[in-house]
Coordinates of N, CA and C in Angstrom, one line a residue:
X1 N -26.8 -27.7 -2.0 CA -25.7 -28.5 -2.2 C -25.9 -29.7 -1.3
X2 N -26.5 -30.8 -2.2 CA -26.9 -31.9 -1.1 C -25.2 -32.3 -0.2
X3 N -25.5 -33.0 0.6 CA -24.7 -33.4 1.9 C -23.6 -32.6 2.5
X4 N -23.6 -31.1 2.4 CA -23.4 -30.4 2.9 C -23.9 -29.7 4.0
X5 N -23.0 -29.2 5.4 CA -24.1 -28.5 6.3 C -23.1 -27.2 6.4
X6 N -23.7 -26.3 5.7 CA -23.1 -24.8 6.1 C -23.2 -24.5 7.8
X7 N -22.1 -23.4 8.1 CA -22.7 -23.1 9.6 C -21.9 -22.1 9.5
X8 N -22.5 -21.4 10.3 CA -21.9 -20.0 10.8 C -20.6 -19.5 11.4
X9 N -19.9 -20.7 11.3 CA -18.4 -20.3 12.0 C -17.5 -19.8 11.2
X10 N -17.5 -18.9 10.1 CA -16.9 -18.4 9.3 C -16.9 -17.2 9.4
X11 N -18.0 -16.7 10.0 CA -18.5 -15.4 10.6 C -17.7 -14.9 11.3
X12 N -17.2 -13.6 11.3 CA -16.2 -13.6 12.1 C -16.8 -12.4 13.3
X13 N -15.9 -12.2 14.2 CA -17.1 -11.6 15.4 C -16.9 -10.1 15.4
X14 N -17.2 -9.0 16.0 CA -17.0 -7.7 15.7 C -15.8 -7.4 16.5
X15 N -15.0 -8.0 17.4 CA -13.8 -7.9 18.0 C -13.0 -8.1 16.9
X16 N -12.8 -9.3 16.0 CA -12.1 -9.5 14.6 C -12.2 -8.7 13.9
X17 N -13.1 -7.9 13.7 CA -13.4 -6.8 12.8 C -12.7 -5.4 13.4
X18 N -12.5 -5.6 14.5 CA -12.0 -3.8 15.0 C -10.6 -4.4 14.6
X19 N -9.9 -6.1 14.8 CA -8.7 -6.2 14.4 C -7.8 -6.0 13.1
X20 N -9.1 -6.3 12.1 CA -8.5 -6.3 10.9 C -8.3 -4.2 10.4
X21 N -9.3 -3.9 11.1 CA -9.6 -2.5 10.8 C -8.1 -1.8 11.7
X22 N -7.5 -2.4 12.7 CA -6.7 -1.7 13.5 C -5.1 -1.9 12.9
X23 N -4.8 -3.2 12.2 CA -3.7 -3.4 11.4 C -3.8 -3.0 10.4
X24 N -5.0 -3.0 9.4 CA -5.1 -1.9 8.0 C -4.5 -0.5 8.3
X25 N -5.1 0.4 9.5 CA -4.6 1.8 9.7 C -3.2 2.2 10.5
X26 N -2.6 0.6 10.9 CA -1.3 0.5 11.2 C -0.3 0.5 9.8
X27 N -0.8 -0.5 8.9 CA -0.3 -0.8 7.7 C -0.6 0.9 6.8
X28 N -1.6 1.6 6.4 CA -1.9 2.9 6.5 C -1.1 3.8 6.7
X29 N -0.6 3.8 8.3 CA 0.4 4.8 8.7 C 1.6 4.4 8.7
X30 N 2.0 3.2 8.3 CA 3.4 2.9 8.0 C 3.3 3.4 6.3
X31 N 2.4 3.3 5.4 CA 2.4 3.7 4.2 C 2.8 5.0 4.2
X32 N 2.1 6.0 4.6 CA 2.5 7.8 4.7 C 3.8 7.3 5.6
X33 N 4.2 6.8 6.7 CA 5.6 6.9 6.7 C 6.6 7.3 5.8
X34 N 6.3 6.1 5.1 CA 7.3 5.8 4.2 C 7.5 7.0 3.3
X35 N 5.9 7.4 2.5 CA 5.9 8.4 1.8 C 6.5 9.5 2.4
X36 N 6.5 9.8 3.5 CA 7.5 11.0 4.1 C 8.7 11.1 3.9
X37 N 9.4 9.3 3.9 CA 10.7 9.7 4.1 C 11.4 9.9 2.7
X38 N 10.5 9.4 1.6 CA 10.7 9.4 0.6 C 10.8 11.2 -0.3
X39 N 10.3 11.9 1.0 CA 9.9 13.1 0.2 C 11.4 13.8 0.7
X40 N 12.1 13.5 1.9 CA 13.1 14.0 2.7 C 13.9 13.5 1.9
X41 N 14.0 12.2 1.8 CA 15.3 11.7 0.6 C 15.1 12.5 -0.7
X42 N 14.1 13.4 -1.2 CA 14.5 14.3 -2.5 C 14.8 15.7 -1.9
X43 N 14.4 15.7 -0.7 CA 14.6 17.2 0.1 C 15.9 17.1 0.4
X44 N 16.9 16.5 0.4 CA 18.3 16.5 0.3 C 18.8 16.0 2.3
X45 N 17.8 15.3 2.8 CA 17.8 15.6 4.1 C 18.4 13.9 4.3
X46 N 18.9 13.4 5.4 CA 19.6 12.4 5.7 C 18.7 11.2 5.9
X47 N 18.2 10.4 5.2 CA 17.8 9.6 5.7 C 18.0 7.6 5.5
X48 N 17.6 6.8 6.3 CA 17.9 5.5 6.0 C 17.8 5.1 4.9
X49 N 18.1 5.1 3.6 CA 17.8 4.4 2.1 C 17.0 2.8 2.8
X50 N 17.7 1.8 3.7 CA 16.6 0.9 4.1 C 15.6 1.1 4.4
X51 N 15.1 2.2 5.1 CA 13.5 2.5 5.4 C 12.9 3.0 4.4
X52 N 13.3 3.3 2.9 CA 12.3 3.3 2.0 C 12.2 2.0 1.0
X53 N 12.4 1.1 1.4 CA 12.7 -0.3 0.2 C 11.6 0.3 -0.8
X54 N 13.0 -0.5 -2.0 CA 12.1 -0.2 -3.5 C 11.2 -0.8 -4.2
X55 N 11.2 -2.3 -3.6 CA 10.1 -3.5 -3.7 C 8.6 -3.5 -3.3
X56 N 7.9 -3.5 -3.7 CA 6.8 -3.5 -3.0 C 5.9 -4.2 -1.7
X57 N 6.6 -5.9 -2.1 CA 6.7 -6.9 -0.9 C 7.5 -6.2 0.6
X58 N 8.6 -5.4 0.4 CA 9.5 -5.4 1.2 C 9.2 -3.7 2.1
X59 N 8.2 -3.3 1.8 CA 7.8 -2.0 3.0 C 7.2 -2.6 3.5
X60 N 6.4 -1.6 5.3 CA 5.8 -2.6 5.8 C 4.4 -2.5 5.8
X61 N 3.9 -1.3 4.5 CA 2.8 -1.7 3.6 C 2.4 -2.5 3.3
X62 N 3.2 -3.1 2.4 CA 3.4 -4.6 1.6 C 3.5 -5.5 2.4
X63 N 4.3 -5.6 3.2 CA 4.5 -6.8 4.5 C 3.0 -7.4 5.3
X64 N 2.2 -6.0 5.3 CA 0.6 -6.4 6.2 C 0.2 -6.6 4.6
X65 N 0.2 -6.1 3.1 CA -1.1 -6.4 2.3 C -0.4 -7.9 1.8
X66 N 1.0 -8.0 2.0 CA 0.8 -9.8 1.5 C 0.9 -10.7 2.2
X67 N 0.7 -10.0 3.5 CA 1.0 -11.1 4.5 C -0.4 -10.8 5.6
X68 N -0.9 -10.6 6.3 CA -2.0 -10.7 7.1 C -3.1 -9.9 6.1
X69 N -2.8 -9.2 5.6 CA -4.0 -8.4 5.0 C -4.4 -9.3 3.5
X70 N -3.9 -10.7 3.7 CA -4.7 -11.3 2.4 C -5.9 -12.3 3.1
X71 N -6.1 -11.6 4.3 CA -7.4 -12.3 5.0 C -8.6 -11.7 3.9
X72 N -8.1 -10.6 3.8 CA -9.2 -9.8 3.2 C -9.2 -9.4 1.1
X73 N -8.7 -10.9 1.1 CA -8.1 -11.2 -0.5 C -9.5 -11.1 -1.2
X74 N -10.6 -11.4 -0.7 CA -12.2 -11.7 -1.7 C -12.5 -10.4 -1.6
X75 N -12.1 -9.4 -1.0 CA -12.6 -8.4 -1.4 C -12.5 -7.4 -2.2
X76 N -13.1 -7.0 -2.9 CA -12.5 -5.7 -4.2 C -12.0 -5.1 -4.0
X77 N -12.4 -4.1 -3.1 CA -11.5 -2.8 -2.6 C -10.2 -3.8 -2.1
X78 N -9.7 -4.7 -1.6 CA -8.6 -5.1 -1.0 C -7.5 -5.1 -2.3
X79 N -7.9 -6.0 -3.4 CA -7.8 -6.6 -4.7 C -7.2 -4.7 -5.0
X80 N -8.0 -3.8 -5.5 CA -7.8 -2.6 -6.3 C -6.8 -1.8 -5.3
X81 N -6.2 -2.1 -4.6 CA -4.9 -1.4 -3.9 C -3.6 -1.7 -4.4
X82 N -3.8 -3.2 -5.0 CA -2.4 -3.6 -5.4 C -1.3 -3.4 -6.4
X83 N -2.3 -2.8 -7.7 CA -1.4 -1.9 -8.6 C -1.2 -0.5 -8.5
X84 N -1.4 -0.1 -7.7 CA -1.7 1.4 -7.4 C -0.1 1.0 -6.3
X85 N -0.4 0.5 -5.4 CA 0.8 0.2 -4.4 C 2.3 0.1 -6.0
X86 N 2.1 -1.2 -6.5 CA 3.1 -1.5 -7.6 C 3.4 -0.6 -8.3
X87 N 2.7 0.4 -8.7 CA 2.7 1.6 -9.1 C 3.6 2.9 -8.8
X88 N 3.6 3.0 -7.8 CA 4.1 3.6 -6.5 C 4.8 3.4 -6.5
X89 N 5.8 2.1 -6.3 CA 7.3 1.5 -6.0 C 8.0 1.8 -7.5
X90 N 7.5 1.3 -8.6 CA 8.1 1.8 -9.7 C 8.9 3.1 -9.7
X91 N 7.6 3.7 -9.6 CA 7.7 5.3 -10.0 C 8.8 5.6 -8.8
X92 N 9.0 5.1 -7.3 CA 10.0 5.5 -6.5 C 11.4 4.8 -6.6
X93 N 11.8 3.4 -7.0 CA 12.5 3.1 -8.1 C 13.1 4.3 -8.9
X94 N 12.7 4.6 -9.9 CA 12.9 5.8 -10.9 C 13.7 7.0 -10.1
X95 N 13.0 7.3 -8.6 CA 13.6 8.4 -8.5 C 14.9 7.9 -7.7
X96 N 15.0 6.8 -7.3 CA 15.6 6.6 -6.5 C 17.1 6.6 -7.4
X97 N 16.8 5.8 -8.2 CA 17.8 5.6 -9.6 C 18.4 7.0 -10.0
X98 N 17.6 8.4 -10.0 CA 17.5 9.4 -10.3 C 18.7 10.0 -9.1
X99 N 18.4 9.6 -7.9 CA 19.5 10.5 -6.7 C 20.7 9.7 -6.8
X100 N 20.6 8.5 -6.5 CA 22.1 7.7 -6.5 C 22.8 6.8 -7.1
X101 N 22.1 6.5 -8.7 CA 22.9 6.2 -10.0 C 24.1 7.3 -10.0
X102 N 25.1 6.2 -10.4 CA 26.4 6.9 -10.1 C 26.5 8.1 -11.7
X103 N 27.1 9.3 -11.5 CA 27.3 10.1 -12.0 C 28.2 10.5 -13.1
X104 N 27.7 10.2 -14.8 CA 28.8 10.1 -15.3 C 30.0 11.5 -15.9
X105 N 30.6 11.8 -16.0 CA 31.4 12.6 -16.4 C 32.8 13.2 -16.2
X106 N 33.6 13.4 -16.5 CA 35.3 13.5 -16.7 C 35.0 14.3 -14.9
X107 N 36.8 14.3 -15.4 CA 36.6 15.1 -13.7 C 36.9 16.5 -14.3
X108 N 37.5 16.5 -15.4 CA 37.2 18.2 -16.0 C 35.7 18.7 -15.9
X109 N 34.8 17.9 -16.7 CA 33.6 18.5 -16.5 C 32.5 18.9 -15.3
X110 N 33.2 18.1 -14.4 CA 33.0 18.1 -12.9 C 33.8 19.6 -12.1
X111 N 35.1 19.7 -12.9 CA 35.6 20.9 -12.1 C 34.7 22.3 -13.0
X112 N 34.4 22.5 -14.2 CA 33.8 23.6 -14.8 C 32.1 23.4 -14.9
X113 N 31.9 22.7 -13.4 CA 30.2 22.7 -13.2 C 29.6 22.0 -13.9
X114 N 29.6 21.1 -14.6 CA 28.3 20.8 -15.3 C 28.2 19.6 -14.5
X115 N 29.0 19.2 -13.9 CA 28.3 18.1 -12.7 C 27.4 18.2 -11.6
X116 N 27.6 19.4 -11.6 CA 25.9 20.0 -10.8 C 25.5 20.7 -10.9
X117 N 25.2 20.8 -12.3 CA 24.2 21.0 -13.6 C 23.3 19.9 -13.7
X118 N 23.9 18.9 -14.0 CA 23.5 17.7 -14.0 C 22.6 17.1 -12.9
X119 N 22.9 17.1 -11.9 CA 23.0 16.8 -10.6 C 21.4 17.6 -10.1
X120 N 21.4 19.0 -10.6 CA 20.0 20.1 -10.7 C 18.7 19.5 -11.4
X121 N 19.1 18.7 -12.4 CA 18.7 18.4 -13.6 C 17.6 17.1 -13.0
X122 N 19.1 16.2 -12.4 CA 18.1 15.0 -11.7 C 17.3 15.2 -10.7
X123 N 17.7 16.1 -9.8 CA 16.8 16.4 -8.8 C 15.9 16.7 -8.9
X124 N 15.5 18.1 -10.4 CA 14.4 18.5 -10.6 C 13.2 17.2 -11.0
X125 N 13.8 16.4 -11.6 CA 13.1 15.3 -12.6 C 12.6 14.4 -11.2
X126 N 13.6 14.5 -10.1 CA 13.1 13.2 -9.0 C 11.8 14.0 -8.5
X127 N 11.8 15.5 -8.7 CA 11.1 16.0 -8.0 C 9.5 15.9 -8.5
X128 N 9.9 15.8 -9.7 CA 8.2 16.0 -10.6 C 7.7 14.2 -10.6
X129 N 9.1 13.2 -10.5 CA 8.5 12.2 -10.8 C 7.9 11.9 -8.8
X130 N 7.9 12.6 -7.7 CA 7.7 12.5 -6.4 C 6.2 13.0 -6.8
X131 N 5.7 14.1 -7.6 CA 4.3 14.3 -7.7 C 3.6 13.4 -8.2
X132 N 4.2 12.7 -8.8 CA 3.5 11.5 -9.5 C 3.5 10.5 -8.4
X133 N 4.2 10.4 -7.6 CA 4.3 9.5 -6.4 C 3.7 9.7 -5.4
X134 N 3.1 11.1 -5.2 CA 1.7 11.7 -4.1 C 1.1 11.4 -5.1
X135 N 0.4 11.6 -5.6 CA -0.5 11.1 -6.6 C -1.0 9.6 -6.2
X136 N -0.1 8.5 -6.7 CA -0.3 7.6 -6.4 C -0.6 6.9 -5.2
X137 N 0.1 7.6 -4.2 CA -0.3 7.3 -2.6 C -1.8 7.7 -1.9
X138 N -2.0 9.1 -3.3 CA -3.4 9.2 -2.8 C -4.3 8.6 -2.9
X139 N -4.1 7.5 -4.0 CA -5.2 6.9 -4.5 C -5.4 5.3 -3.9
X140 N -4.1 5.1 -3.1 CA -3.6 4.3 -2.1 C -5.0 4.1 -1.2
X141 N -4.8 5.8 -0.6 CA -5.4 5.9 1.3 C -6.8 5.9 0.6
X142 N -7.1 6.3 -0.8 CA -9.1 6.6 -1.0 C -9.1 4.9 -1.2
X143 N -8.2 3.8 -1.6 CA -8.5 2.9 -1.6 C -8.8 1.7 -0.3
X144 N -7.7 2.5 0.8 CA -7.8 1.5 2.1 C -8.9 2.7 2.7
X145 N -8.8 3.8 2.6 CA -10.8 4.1 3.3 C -11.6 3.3 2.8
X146 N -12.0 3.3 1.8 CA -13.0 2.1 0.7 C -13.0 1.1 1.7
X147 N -11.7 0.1 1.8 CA -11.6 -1.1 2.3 C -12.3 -1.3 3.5
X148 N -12.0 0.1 4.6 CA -12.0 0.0 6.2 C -13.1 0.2 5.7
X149 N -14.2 0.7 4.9 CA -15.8 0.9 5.2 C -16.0 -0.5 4.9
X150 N -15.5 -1.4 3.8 CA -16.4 -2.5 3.2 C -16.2 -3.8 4.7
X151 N -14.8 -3.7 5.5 CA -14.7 -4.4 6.3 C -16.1 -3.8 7.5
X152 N -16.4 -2.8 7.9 CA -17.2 -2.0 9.2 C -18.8 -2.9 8.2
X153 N -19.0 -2.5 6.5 CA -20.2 -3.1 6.4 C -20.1 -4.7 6.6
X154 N -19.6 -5.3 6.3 CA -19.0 -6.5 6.2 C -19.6 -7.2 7.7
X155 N -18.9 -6.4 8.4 CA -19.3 -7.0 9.9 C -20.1 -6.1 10.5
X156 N -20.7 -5.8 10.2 CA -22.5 -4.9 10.9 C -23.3 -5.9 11.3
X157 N -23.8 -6.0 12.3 CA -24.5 -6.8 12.7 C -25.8 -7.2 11.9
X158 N -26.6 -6.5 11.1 CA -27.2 -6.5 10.0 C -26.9 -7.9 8.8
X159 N -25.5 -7.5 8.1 CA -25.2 -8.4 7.7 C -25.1 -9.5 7.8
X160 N -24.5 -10.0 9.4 CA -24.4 -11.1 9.9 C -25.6 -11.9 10.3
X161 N -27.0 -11.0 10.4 CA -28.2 -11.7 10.8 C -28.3 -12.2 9.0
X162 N -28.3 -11.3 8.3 CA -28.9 -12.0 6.7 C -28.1 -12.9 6.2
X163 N -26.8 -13.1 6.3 CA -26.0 -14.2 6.1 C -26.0 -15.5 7.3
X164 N -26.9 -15.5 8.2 CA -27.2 -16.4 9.2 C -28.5 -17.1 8.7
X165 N -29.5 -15.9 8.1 CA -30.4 -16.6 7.5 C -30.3 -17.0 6.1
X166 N -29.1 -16.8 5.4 CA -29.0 -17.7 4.3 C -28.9 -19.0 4.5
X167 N -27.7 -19.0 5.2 CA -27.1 -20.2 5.7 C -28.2 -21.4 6.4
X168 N -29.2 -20.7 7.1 CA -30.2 -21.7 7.7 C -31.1 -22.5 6.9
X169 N -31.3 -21.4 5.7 CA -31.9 -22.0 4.6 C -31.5 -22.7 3.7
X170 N -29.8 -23.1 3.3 CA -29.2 -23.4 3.0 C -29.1 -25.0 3.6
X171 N -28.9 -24.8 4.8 CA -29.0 -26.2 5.3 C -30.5 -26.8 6.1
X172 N -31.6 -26.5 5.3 CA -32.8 -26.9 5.6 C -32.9 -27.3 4.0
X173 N -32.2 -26.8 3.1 CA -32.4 -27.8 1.9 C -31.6 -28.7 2.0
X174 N -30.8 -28.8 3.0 CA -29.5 -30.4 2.6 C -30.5 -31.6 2.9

């Protein structure tokens, strides 16, 4: 690329690399958070409805992958987390729609049970659609392991020597 001079300062150093690697497995364990509390809110157990937001932007999953974690946008594995994540939120949407969509029925049919009949009904359904929701979380964490290896090859010192010597060669043809 005549009148260009590549250089090495794009490189980033292996302290940056333990950084990026140490906010992914923050962002990581805020993910299984969430999936925990998500599993309590079908376990019938008390928990903050705010700490599981139904958006995908708005966990604090989402908050590191669209916000600091789009350092790491060129990469594939980074890129193949994101409908798997979208995925995820849907399907917890559904259940969530499933526990506290308001409940239709007379107050007769409420006093001779079939209001929690009903009520059995949705739970069971939140419950199968919650396996579908481990499911998808799993395929989450095999996707941010992927990532944390491509970031550790990425910045191996190895690497950095052969992209040092591209770059030299690069600017010995400008």
């Amino acid at each position: 690329m005549p009148g260009y001079l590549f250089t090495t300062d794009f490189w980033r150093t292996p302290m940056e690399a333990h950084d990026l690697i140490e906010t992914l497995r923050a962002a990581k364990s805020a993910h299984i958070g969430w999936i925990r509390r998500a599993h309590s809110l079908i376990e019938g157990k008390q928990v903050d409805k705010e700490k599981i937001p139904i958006t995908p932007g708005n966990c604090a999953f989402g908050k590191w992958y669209y916000g600091d974690g789009r350092k790491l946008c060129d990469l594939k594995t980074y890129k193949e987390v994101e409908q798997p994540h979208i995925r995820l939120h849907a399907i917890y949407e559904d259940i969530f729609n499933l526990l506290f969509s308001e409940q239709k029925g007379s107050i007769l049919s409420r006093l001779i049970g079939r209001h929690d009949k009903e009520r059995q009904e949705r739970l069971a359904l939140a419950q199968k659609h919650f396996h579908e929701l481990q499911k998808m979380s799993d395929i989450i964490i095999l996707k941010l392991d992927a990532l944390e290896r491509d970031i550790r090859t990425l910045y191996s010192p190895d690497n950095r020597d052969r992209w040092n010597q591209v770059i030299n060669e690069l600017n010995r043809s400008v």
